[in-house]
Amino acid sequence: MKKSALLLLVSIALVSCVSGEPKPLQLNSDACDFCKMTISNGQYGAELVTQKGRYYKFDDVACMIHFAKSNKVVPYKAFFVCDYLMGNTLVPVEKCYFLKGGTINSPMNGNAIAFTSKKEAERYQPKFNATILSWNELYSSY
């Protein structure tokens, strides 16, 4: 009985150590877990964290979405993208507004960028001739 209780406590402690916070992308060092290209531009980077605390890094939000859709057996805890204006700064996708299409030219032709401010997304929309999308709309578009 004591061993079972100890095992349960250790399991809970290990699970609670999984913060779900993003880990910074190491530009020109980390490789995309989908296309295997070196991540060299932080404006387009993305990351996802699994329920078990494993981190996957991507050079394009499209790579992250394709990866997530192709691995349906792995439960995900969080998705992060880099804000286009803040370079290599990862933020939760739920806090972002996305521009897709037009003249956006991302590493793997996902052609989408993220902004944490709706005002900034609206400001850049005519510059890129792109469509503003929510995370759910962007995810469904690939």
Backbone as a printed PyTorch tensor [residue, N CA C, xyz], in Angstrom:
tensor([[[  0.8190,  -1.1850,   0.0000],
         [  0.0000,   0.0000,   0.0000],
         [  0.8700,   1.2580,   0.0000]],

        [[  1.9420,   1.2750,   0.8080],
         [  2.8210,   2.4380,   0.8810],
         [  3.5290,   2.6670,  -0.4490]],

        [[  3.9200,   1.5700,  -1.1210],
         [  4.5950,   1.7030,  -2.4150],
         [  3.6560,   2.3020,  -3.4490]],

        [[  2.3900,   1.9110,  -3.4290],
         [  1.4060,   2.4520,  -4.3730],
         [  1.2120,   3.9410,  -4.1460]],

        [[  1.1200,   4.3380,  -2.8830],
         [  0.9400,   5.7510,  -2.5600],
         [  2.1600,   6.5620,  -2.9870]],

        [[  3.3580,   6.0190,  -2.7490],
         [  4.5840,   6.6990,  -3.1390],
         [  4.6630,   6.8370,  -4.6580]],

        [[  4.3270,   5.7720,  -5.3640],
         [  4.3360,   5.7930,  -6.8240],
         [  3.3510,   6.8360,  -7.3460]],

        [[  2.1900,   6.9220,  -6.7360],
         [  1.1970,   7.9070,  -7.1380],
         [  1.7190,   9.3230,  -6.9140]],

        [[  2.3400,   9.5840,  -5.7740],
         [  2.8860,  10.9080,  -5.4840],
         [  3.9970,  11.2980,  -6.4540]],

        [[  4.8640,  10.3580,  -6.7730],
         [  5.9440,  10.6240,  -7.7160],
         [  5.3580,  10.9190,  -9.0960]],

        [[  4.3600,  10.1640,  -9.5120],
         [  3.7170,  10.3860, -10.8080],
         [  3.0870,  11.7660, -10.8730]],

        [[  2.4000,  12.1600,  -9.8290],
         [  1.7690,  13.4800,  -9.7870],
         [  2.8290,  14.5740,  -9.8490]],

        [[  3.9110,  14.3860,  -9.1240],
         [  4.9920,  15.3760,  -9.1230],
         [  5.5920,  15.5240, -10.5170]],

        [[  5.8110,  14.4210, -11.2060],
         [  6.3810,  14.4800, -12.5500],
         [  5.4380,  15.1610, -13.5280]],

        [[  4.1670,  14.8490, -13.4610],
         [  3.1930,  15.4590, -14.3510],
         [  3.0850,  16.9490, -14.0770]],

        [[  3.1360,  17.3460, -12.8350],
         [  3.0080,  18.7640, -12.5050],
         [  4.2380,  19.5640, -12.9200]],

        [[  5.3550,  18.9030, -13.1900],
         [  6.5590,  19.5900, -13.6330],
         [  6.4520,  20.0500, -15.0840]],

        [[  5.4980,  19.5190, -15.8190],
         [  5.3030,  19.9030, -17.2090],
         [  4.5790,  21.2430, -17.2170]],

        [[  5.3020,  22.3070, -17.4680],
         [  4.7220,  23.6380, -17.3520],
         [  3.8570,  24.0120, -18.5400]],

        [[  4.2180,  23.5320, -19.7000],
         [  3.4720,  23.9170, -20.8870],
         [  3.8720,  25.2760, -21.4180]],

        [[  4.8850,  25.8970, -20.8090],
         [  5.3910,  27.1860, -21.2890],
         [  6.3350,  26.9270, -22.4640]],

        [[  6.4320,  27.8770, -23.3940],
         [  7.3200,  27.6600, -24.5460],
         [  8.7930,  27.7270, -24.1560]],

        [[  9.5920,  27.0140, -24.9150],
         [ 11.0470,  27.1130, -24.7900],
         [ 11.5370,  27.9290, -25.9820]],

        [[ 12.4410,  28.8480, -25.7890],
         [ 12.9010,  29.6840, -26.9010],
         [ 13.4770,  28.8540, -28.0490]],

        [[ 13.1940,  29.2920, -29.2640],
         [ 13.7780,  28.6650, -30.4470],
         [ 15.2320,  29.1070, -30.5550]],

        [[ 16.1060,  28.1730, -30.8260],
         [ 17.5180,  28.4840, -31.0240],
         [ 17.7500,  28.6440, -32.5240]],

        [[ 17.6950,  29.8930, -32.9830],
         [ 17.8310,  30.1610, -34.4160],
         [ 19.1740,  29.6780, -34.9390]],

        [[ 19.1380,  29.1550, -36.1520],
         [ 20.3070,  28.6200, -36.8510],
         [ 20.9140,  27.4100, -36.1370]],

        [[ 20.1570,  26.8100, -35.2210],
         [ 20.6100,  25.6240, -34.4980],
         [ 19.5100,  24.5630, -34.4560]],

        [[ 18.3010,  24.9450, -34.0080],
         [ 17.1690,  24.0050, -33.9630],
         [ 16.6940,  23.6750, -35.3640]],

        [[ 16.2510,  22.4460, -35.5420],
         [ 15.6780,  22.0160, -36.8220],
         [ 14.1760,  21.8310, -36.6580]],

        [[ 13.4600,  22.0920, -37.7280],
         [ 12.0170,  21.9070, -37.7490],
         [ 11.7060,  20.4200, -37.6110]],

        [[ 10.8080,  20.0870, -36.6970],
         [ 10.4500,  18.6900, -36.4770],
         [  9.5490,  18.1230, -37.5630]],

        [[  9.1220,  18.9390, -38.5090],
         [  8.3050,  18.4360, -39.6120],
         [  9.1120,  18.3430, -40.9060]],

        [[  9.6970,  19.4670, -41.3370],
         [ 10.4030,  19.4730, -42.6250],
         [ 11.9090,  19.2840, -42.4940]],

        [[ 12.4220,  19.3460, -41.2670],
         [ 13.8440,  19.1440, -40.9420],
         [ 14.7570,  20.2960, -41.3500]],

        [[ 14.1990,  21.3950, -41.8530],
         [ 15.0200,  22.5630, -42.1730],
         [ 15.4820,  23.2360, -40.8850]],

        [[ 16.6290,  23.8840, -40.9300],
         [ 17.1030,  24.6530, -39.7890],
         [ 16.2090,  25.8820, -39.6220]],

        [[ 15.8240,  26.1570, -38.3900],
         [ 14.9810,  27.3230, -38.1110],
         [ 15.8810,  28.5510, -38.0920]],

        [[ 15.6990,  29.4300, -39.0860],
         [ 16.6000,  30.5740, -39.2000],
         [ 15.9020,  31.9210, -39.0670]],

        [[ 14.5820,  31.9490, -39.1100],
         [ 13.8680,  33.2180, -39.0200],
         [ 12.7990,  33.1330, -37.9310]],

        [[ 13.0060,  33.8540, -36.8540],
         [ 12.0980,  33.8070, -35.7180],
         [ 10.7330,  34.4060, -35.9730]],

        [[ 10.5560,  35.1720, -37.0300],
         [  9.2480,  35.7590, -37.3120],
         [  8.1990,  34.7140, -37.6870]],

        [[  8.6330,  33.5530, -38.1460],
         [  7.7040,  32.5230, -38.6250],
         [  7.6860,  31.2800, -37.7430]],

        [[  8.5210,  31.2230, -36.7170],
         [  8.6760,  30.0260, -35.8980],
         [  7.4200,  29.6450, -35.1310]],

        [[  7.3800,  28.3750, -34.7380],
         [  6.2430,  27.8490, -33.9730],
         [  6.7190,  26.6930, -33.1030]],

        [[  5.9040,  26.3450, -32.1260],
         [  6.2590,  25.2710, -31.1940],
         [  4.9920,  24.6690, -30.6160]],

        [[  5.0300,  23.3770, -30.4010],
         [  3.9180,  22.7520, -29.6800],
         [  4.4560,  21.9000, -28.5590]],

        [[  3.6400,  21.7640, -27.5130],
         [  4.0040,  21.0070, -26.3250],
         [  2.9600,  19.9150, -26.1550]],

        [[  3.4330,  18.6860, -25.9300],
         [  2.5060,  17.5740, -25.7340],
         [  2.0690,  17.5020, -24.2750]],

        [[  1.0450,  16.6960, -24.0210],
         [  0.5740,  16.4820, -22.6520],
         [  1.6850,  15.9300, -21.7620]],

        [[  2.5880,  15.1560, -22.3480],
         [  3.6840,  14.5680, -21.5790],
         [  4.8810,  15.5070, -21.4280]],

        [[  4.7980,  16.7070, -22.0240],
         [  5.8640,  17.6810, -21.8560],
         [  6.9390,  17.6640, -22.9170]],

        [[  6.7140,  16.9930, -24.0330],
         [  7.6900,  16.9960, -25.1180],
         [  7.4780,  18.2280, -25.9880]],

        [[  8.5630,  18.8570, -26.3840],
         [  8.5190,  20.0580, -27.2060],
         [  8.8900,  19.7220, -28.6390]],

        [[  8.1270,  20.2630, -29.5820],
         [  8.4230,  20.1470, -31.0060],
         [  8.5210,  21.5630, -31.5600]],

        [[  9.5470,  21.8080, -32.3720],
         [  9.8060,  23.1440, -32.8960],
         [  9.6640,  23.1440, -34.4180]],

        [[  9.2180,  24.2930, -34.9530],
         [  8.9150,  24.3900, -36.3740],
         [  9.3810,  25.7110, -36.9530]],

        [[  9.7270,  25.6950, -38.2370],
         [ 10.1800,  26.9140, -38.9090],
         [  9.0350,  27.6760, -39.5540]],

        [[  7.8360,  27.1070, -39.5300],
         [  6.6730,  27.7200, -40.1770],
         [  5.4300,  27.1900, -39.4630]],

        [[  4.4420,  28.0510, -39.2410],
         [  3.2130,  27.6010, -38.5760],
         [  2.5400,  26.4780, -39.3720]],

        [[  2.6960,  26.4840, -40.6940],
         [  2.1140,  25.4170, -41.5270],
         [  2.7500,  24.0690, -41.1860]],

        [[  4.0450,  24.0500, -40.9280],
         [  4.7120,  22.7950, -40.5460],
         [  4.1220,  22.2690, -39.2360]],

        [[  3.8820,  23.1720, -38.2730],
         [  3.3140,  22.7540, -36.9990],
         [  1.9130,  22.1740, -37.1970]],

        [[  1.1050,  22.8090, -38.0140],
         [ -0.2600,  22.3350, -38.2390],
         [ -0.2400,  20.9960, -38.9750]],

        [[  0.5830,  20.8740, -40.0020],
         [  0.6810,  19.5920, -40.7150],
         [  1.1600,  18.4780, -39.7880]],

        [[  2.1330,  18.7920, -38.9430],
         [  2.6480,  17.8280, -37.9750],
         [  1.5340,  17.3930, -37.0190]],

        [[  0.8010,  18.3560, -36.4760],
         [ -0.2730,  18.0570, -35.5180],
         [ -1.3630,  17.2070, -36.1730]],

        [[ -1.7060,  17.5250, -37.4030],
         [ -2.7720,  16.7750, -38.0900],
         [ -2.3320,  15.3740, -38.4860]],

        [[ -1.0330,  15.1780, -38.6850],
         [ -0.5420,  13.8550, -39.0940],
         [ -0.2420,  12.9410, -37.9070]],

        [[ -0.2420,  13.4850, -36.7040],
         [  0.0540,  12.7100, -35.4950],
         [ -1.1280,  12.7810, -34.5260]],

        [[ -2.2300,  12.2230, -34.9130],
         [ -3.4590,  12.3290, -34.1220],
         [ -3.4280,  11.5350, -32.8140]],

        [[ -2.4670,  10.6190, -32.6400],
         [ -2.4090,   9.8170, -31.4170],
         [ -1.6990,  10.5380, -30.2710]],

        [[ -1.0090,  11.6380, -30.5870],
         [ -0.2760,  12.3780, -29.5610],
         [ -1.1560,  13.5260, -29.0570]],

        [[ -1.5300,  13.5140, -27.7870],
         [ -2.3430,  14.6270, -27.2670],
         [ -1.4790,  15.8600, -27.0010]],

        [[ -1.9180,  17.0080, -27.5080],
         [ -1.1680,  18.2430, -27.3690],
         [ -1.7020,  19.0740, -26.2240]],

        [[ -0.8030,  19.7670, -25.5630],
         [ -1.1760,  20.6380, -24.4490],
         [ -1.2800,  22.0910, -24.9060]],

        [[ -0.3430,  22.5260, -25.7520],
         [ -0.3170,  23.9320, -26.1450],
         [  0.3700,  24.1220, -27.4890]],

        [[ -0.0890,  25.1480, -28.2060],
         [  0.5090,  25.5730, -29.4710],
         [  0.9930,  27.0140, -29.2880]],

        [[  2.1790,  27.3040, -29.8250],
         [  2.7480,  28.6450, -29.7430],
         [  3.2520,  29.0620, -31.1210]],

        [[  3.2120,  30.3540, -31.3860],
         [  3.7740,  30.9170, -32.6160],
         [  4.5580,  32.1730, -32.2530]],

        [[  5.4450,  32.5500, -33.1370],
         [  6.1950,  33.7840, -32.9380],
         [  5.3960,  34.9570, -33.4900]],

        [[  5.3020,  36.0050, -32.7050],
         [  4.6750,  37.2400, -33.1660],
         [  5.5830,  37.8470, -34.2310]],

        [[  5.0220,  38.1590, -35.3780],
         [  5.7890,  38.6760, -36.5110],
         [  6.5960,  39.9200, -36.1480]],

        [[  6.0390,  40.7670, -35.2830],
         [  6.7050,  42.0210, -34.9390],
         [  7.6880,  41.8920, -33.7830]],

        [[  7.6310,  40.7870, -33.0590],
         [  8.5260,  40.6070, -31.9090],
         [  9.6150,  39.5820, -32.1870]],

        [[  9.7880,  39.2140, -33.4600],
         [ 10.8420,  38.2760, -33.8110],
         [ 10.6620,  36.9230, -33.1690]],

        [[ 11.6340,  36.4990, -32.4600],
         [ 11.6640,  35.1520, -31.8930],
         [ 11.0140,  35.1180, -30.5030]],

        [[  9.7690,  35.5980, -30.4040],
         [  9.0410,  35.5890, -29.1460],
         [  7.7920,  34.7290, -29.3040]],

        [[  7.7580,  33.5860, -28.6290],
         [  6.6290,  32.6560, -28.7460],
         [  5.4780,  33.0730, -27.8420]],

        [[  4.2700,  33.0310, -28.4070],
         [  3.0500,  33.3770, -27.6660],
         [  1.9890,  32.3130, -27.9520]],

        [[  1.0380,  32.1170, -27.0420],
         [ -0.0250,  31.1370, -27.2750],
         [ -0.8640,  31.5210, -28.4960]],

        [[ -1.2150,  30.5440, -29.3040],
         [ -1.9800,  30.8100, -30.5290],
         [ -3.3380,  31.4370, -30.2390]],

        [[ -3.8980,  31.1340, -29.0770],
         [ -5.2160,  31.6610, -28.7340],
         [ -5.2030,  33.1850, -28.5680]],

        [[ -4.0360,  33.7560, -28.3610],
         [ -3.9080,  35.2060, -28.1790],
         [ -3.5390,  35.9150, -29.4750]],

        [[ -3.5340,  35.1830, -30.5950],
         [ -3.0380,  35.7450, -31.8520],
         [ -4.1200,  35.9490, -32.9010]],

        [[ -3.7890,  36.8770, -33.7890],
         [ -4.5470,  37.1120, -35.0220],
         [ -3.5680,  36.7830, -36.1410]],

        [[ -4.0350,  36.0730, -37.1520],
         [ -3.1510,  35.6030, -38.2100],
         [ -3.4890,  36.2740, -39.5320]],

        [[ -2.4470,  36.5380, -40.3180],
         [ -2.6190,  36.9480, -41.6960],
         [ -2.1430,  35.7880, -42.5530]],

        [[ -2.9110,  35.4790, -43.5820],
         [ -2.5330,  34.3730, -44.4750],
         [ -2.7610,  34.7800, -45.9210]],

        [[ -1.8120,  34.3310, -46.7620],
         [ -1.9480,  34.5370, -48.2010],
         [ -1.2840,  35.8160, -48.6630]],

        [[ -1.7800,  36.3200, -49.7890],
         [ -1.2300,  37.5390, -50.3570],
         [  0.2450,  37.4100, -50.6730]],

        [[  1.0190,  38.3930, -50.2480],
         [  2.4580,  38.4080, -50.5570],
         [  3.3250,  37.8910, -49.4160]],

        [[  2.7040,  37.2740, -48.3980],
         [  3.4870,  36.6990, -47.2960],
         [  4.2820,  35.5210, -47.8520]],

        [[  5.5600,  35.4730, -47.5130],
         [  6.4340,  34.4230, -48.0350],
         [  7.1890,  33.7810, -46.8730]],

        [[  6.5780,  32.7730, -46.2560],
         [  7.2030,  32.1060, -45.1090],
         [  8.0710,  30.9430, -45.5740]],

        [[  8.9110,  30.4080, -44.6920],
         [  9.9040,  29.3970, -45.0890],
         [  9.3610,  28.1890, -45.8600]],

        [[  8.2470,  27.6380, -45.4610],
         [  7.7220,  26.4480, -46.1410],
         [  6.4150,  26.7350, -46.8900]],

        [[  6.2860,  27.9740, -47.3090],
         [  5.1270,  28.4240, -48.0870],
         [  3.8000,  28.2550, -47.3650]],

        [[  3.8260,  28.2840, -46.0460],
         [  2.5810,  28.3080, -45.2950],
         [  1.9310,  29.6770, -45.4390]],

        [[  2.7900,  30.6760, -45.6900],
         [  2.3700,  32.0390, -45.9800],
         [  1.3930,  32.5990, -44.9610]],

        [[  1.7370,  32.4070, -43.6920],
         [  0.9390,  32.9420, -42.5890],
         [  1.8730,  33.5460, -41.5500]],

        [[  1.4070,  34.6380, -40.9400],
         [  2.1400,  35.2860, -39.8670],
         [  1.1760,  35.6050, -38.7280]],

        [[  1.7330,  35.7500, -37.5220],
         [  0.9150,  35.9700, -36.3330],
         [  1.1980,  37.3310, -35.7210]],

        [[  0.1530,  37.9020, -35.1270],
         [  0.2470,  39.1590, -34.3830],
         [ -0.5280,  38.9860, -33.0890]],

        [[ -0.0090,  39.5240, -31.9970],
         [ -0.7490,  39.4570, -30.7410],
         [ -1.7460,  40.6040, -30.6280]],

        [[ -1.6710,  41.5520, -31.5220],
         [ -2.5790,  42.6960, -31.5190],
         [ -3.4330,  42.6810, -32.7820]],

        [[ -4.7420,  42.7650, -32.6090],
         [ -5.6450,  42.8330, -33.7690],
         [ -5.3690,  44.1030, -34.5640]],

        [[ -5.0600,  45.1740, -33.8580],
         [ -4.7550,  46.4520, -34.5060],
         [ -3.5580,  46.3140, -35.4530]],

        [[ -2.5080,  45.6090, -35.0040],
         [ -1.3270,  45.4000, -35.8490],
         [ -1.6480,  44.4960, -37.0360]],

        [[ -2.4420,  43.4560, -36.8210],
         [ -2.8460,  42.5780, -37.9260],
         [ -3.6100,  43.3770, -38.9730]],

        [[ -4.5080,  44.2360, -38.5160],
         [ -5.2830,  45.0740, -39.4450],
         [ -4.3800,  46.0810, -40.1630]],

        [[ -3.3630,  46.5640, -39.4750],
         [ -2.4250,  47.5150, -40.0870],
         [ -1.5970,  46.8570, -41.2050]],

        [[ -1.2000,  45.5990, -40.9800],
         [ -0.3700,  44.8870, -41.9640],
         [ -1.1920,  44.1870, -43.0490]],

        [[ -2.4780,  44.0400, -42.8530],
         [ -3.3190,  43.3360, -43.8320],
         [ -3.2120,  43.9330, -45.2430]],

        [[ -3.3670,  45.2480, -45.4170],
         [ -3.2540,  45.7740, -46.7780],
         [ -1.8290,  45.6760, -47.3450]],

        [[ -0.8340,  45.7810, -46.4700],
         [  0.5570,  45.6820, -46.9300],
         [  0.8190,  44.3240, -47.5770]],

        [[  0.2730,  43.2480, -46.9700],
         [  0.4930,  41.8970, -47.4870],
         [ -0.6550,  41.4060, -48.3760]],

        [[ -1.7280,  42.2030, -48.4710],
         [ -2.9030,  41.7840, -49.2370],
         [ -3.3670,  40.3950, -48.7880]],

        [[ -3.4510,  40.2300, -47.4690],
         [ -3.7340,  38.9260, -46.8690],
         [ -5.0680,  38.9490, -46.1290]],

        [[ -5.5050,  37.7690, -45.7260],
         [ -6.7590,  37.5930, -45.0030],
         [ -6.4720,  37.4290, -43.5150]],

        [[ -7.2670,  38.1010, -42.6610],
         [ -7.1390,  37.9270, -41.2150],
         [ -7.9290,  36.6880, -40.8020]],

        [[ -7.2760,  35.8270, -40.0310],
         [ -7.8980,  34.5900, -39.5610],
         [ -7.6730,  34.3960, -38.0660]],

        [[ -8.5830,  33.6820, -37.4350],
         [ -8.3790,  33.2310, -36.0540],
         [ -7.5250,  31.9680, -36.1000]],

        [[ -7.0940,  31.4940, -34.9390],
         [ -6.3290,  30.2520, -34.8790],
         [ -7.1370,  29.0940, -35.4510]],

        [[ -8.4040,  28.9610, -35.0720],
         [ -9.2240,  27.8500, -35.5740],
         [ -9.3920,  27.9080, -37.0870]],

        [[ -9.5620,  29.0940, -37.6170],
         [ -9.6900,  29.2430, -39.0730],
         [ -8.3780,  28.8850, -39.7630]],

        [[ -7.2660,  29.3480, -39.1980],
         [ -5.9630,  29.0300, -39.7850],
         [ -5.7150,  27.5370, -39.7470]],

        [[ -5.9550,  26.9190, -38.6020],
         [ -5.7460,  25.4750, -38.4330],
         [ -6.5730,  24.6970, -39.4480]],

        [[ -7.8030,  25.1040, -39.6710],
         [ -8.6920,  24.4040, -40.6120],
         [ -8.3030,  24.6420, -42.0640]],

        [[ -7.5370,  25.7050, -42.3230],
         [ -7.2060,  26.0580, -43.7110],
         [ -6.1110,  25.1910, -44.3340]],

        [[ -5.4280,  24.3850, -43.5290],
         [ -4.3540,  23.5300, -44.0620],
         [ -4.8160,  22.1000, -44.1540]]])
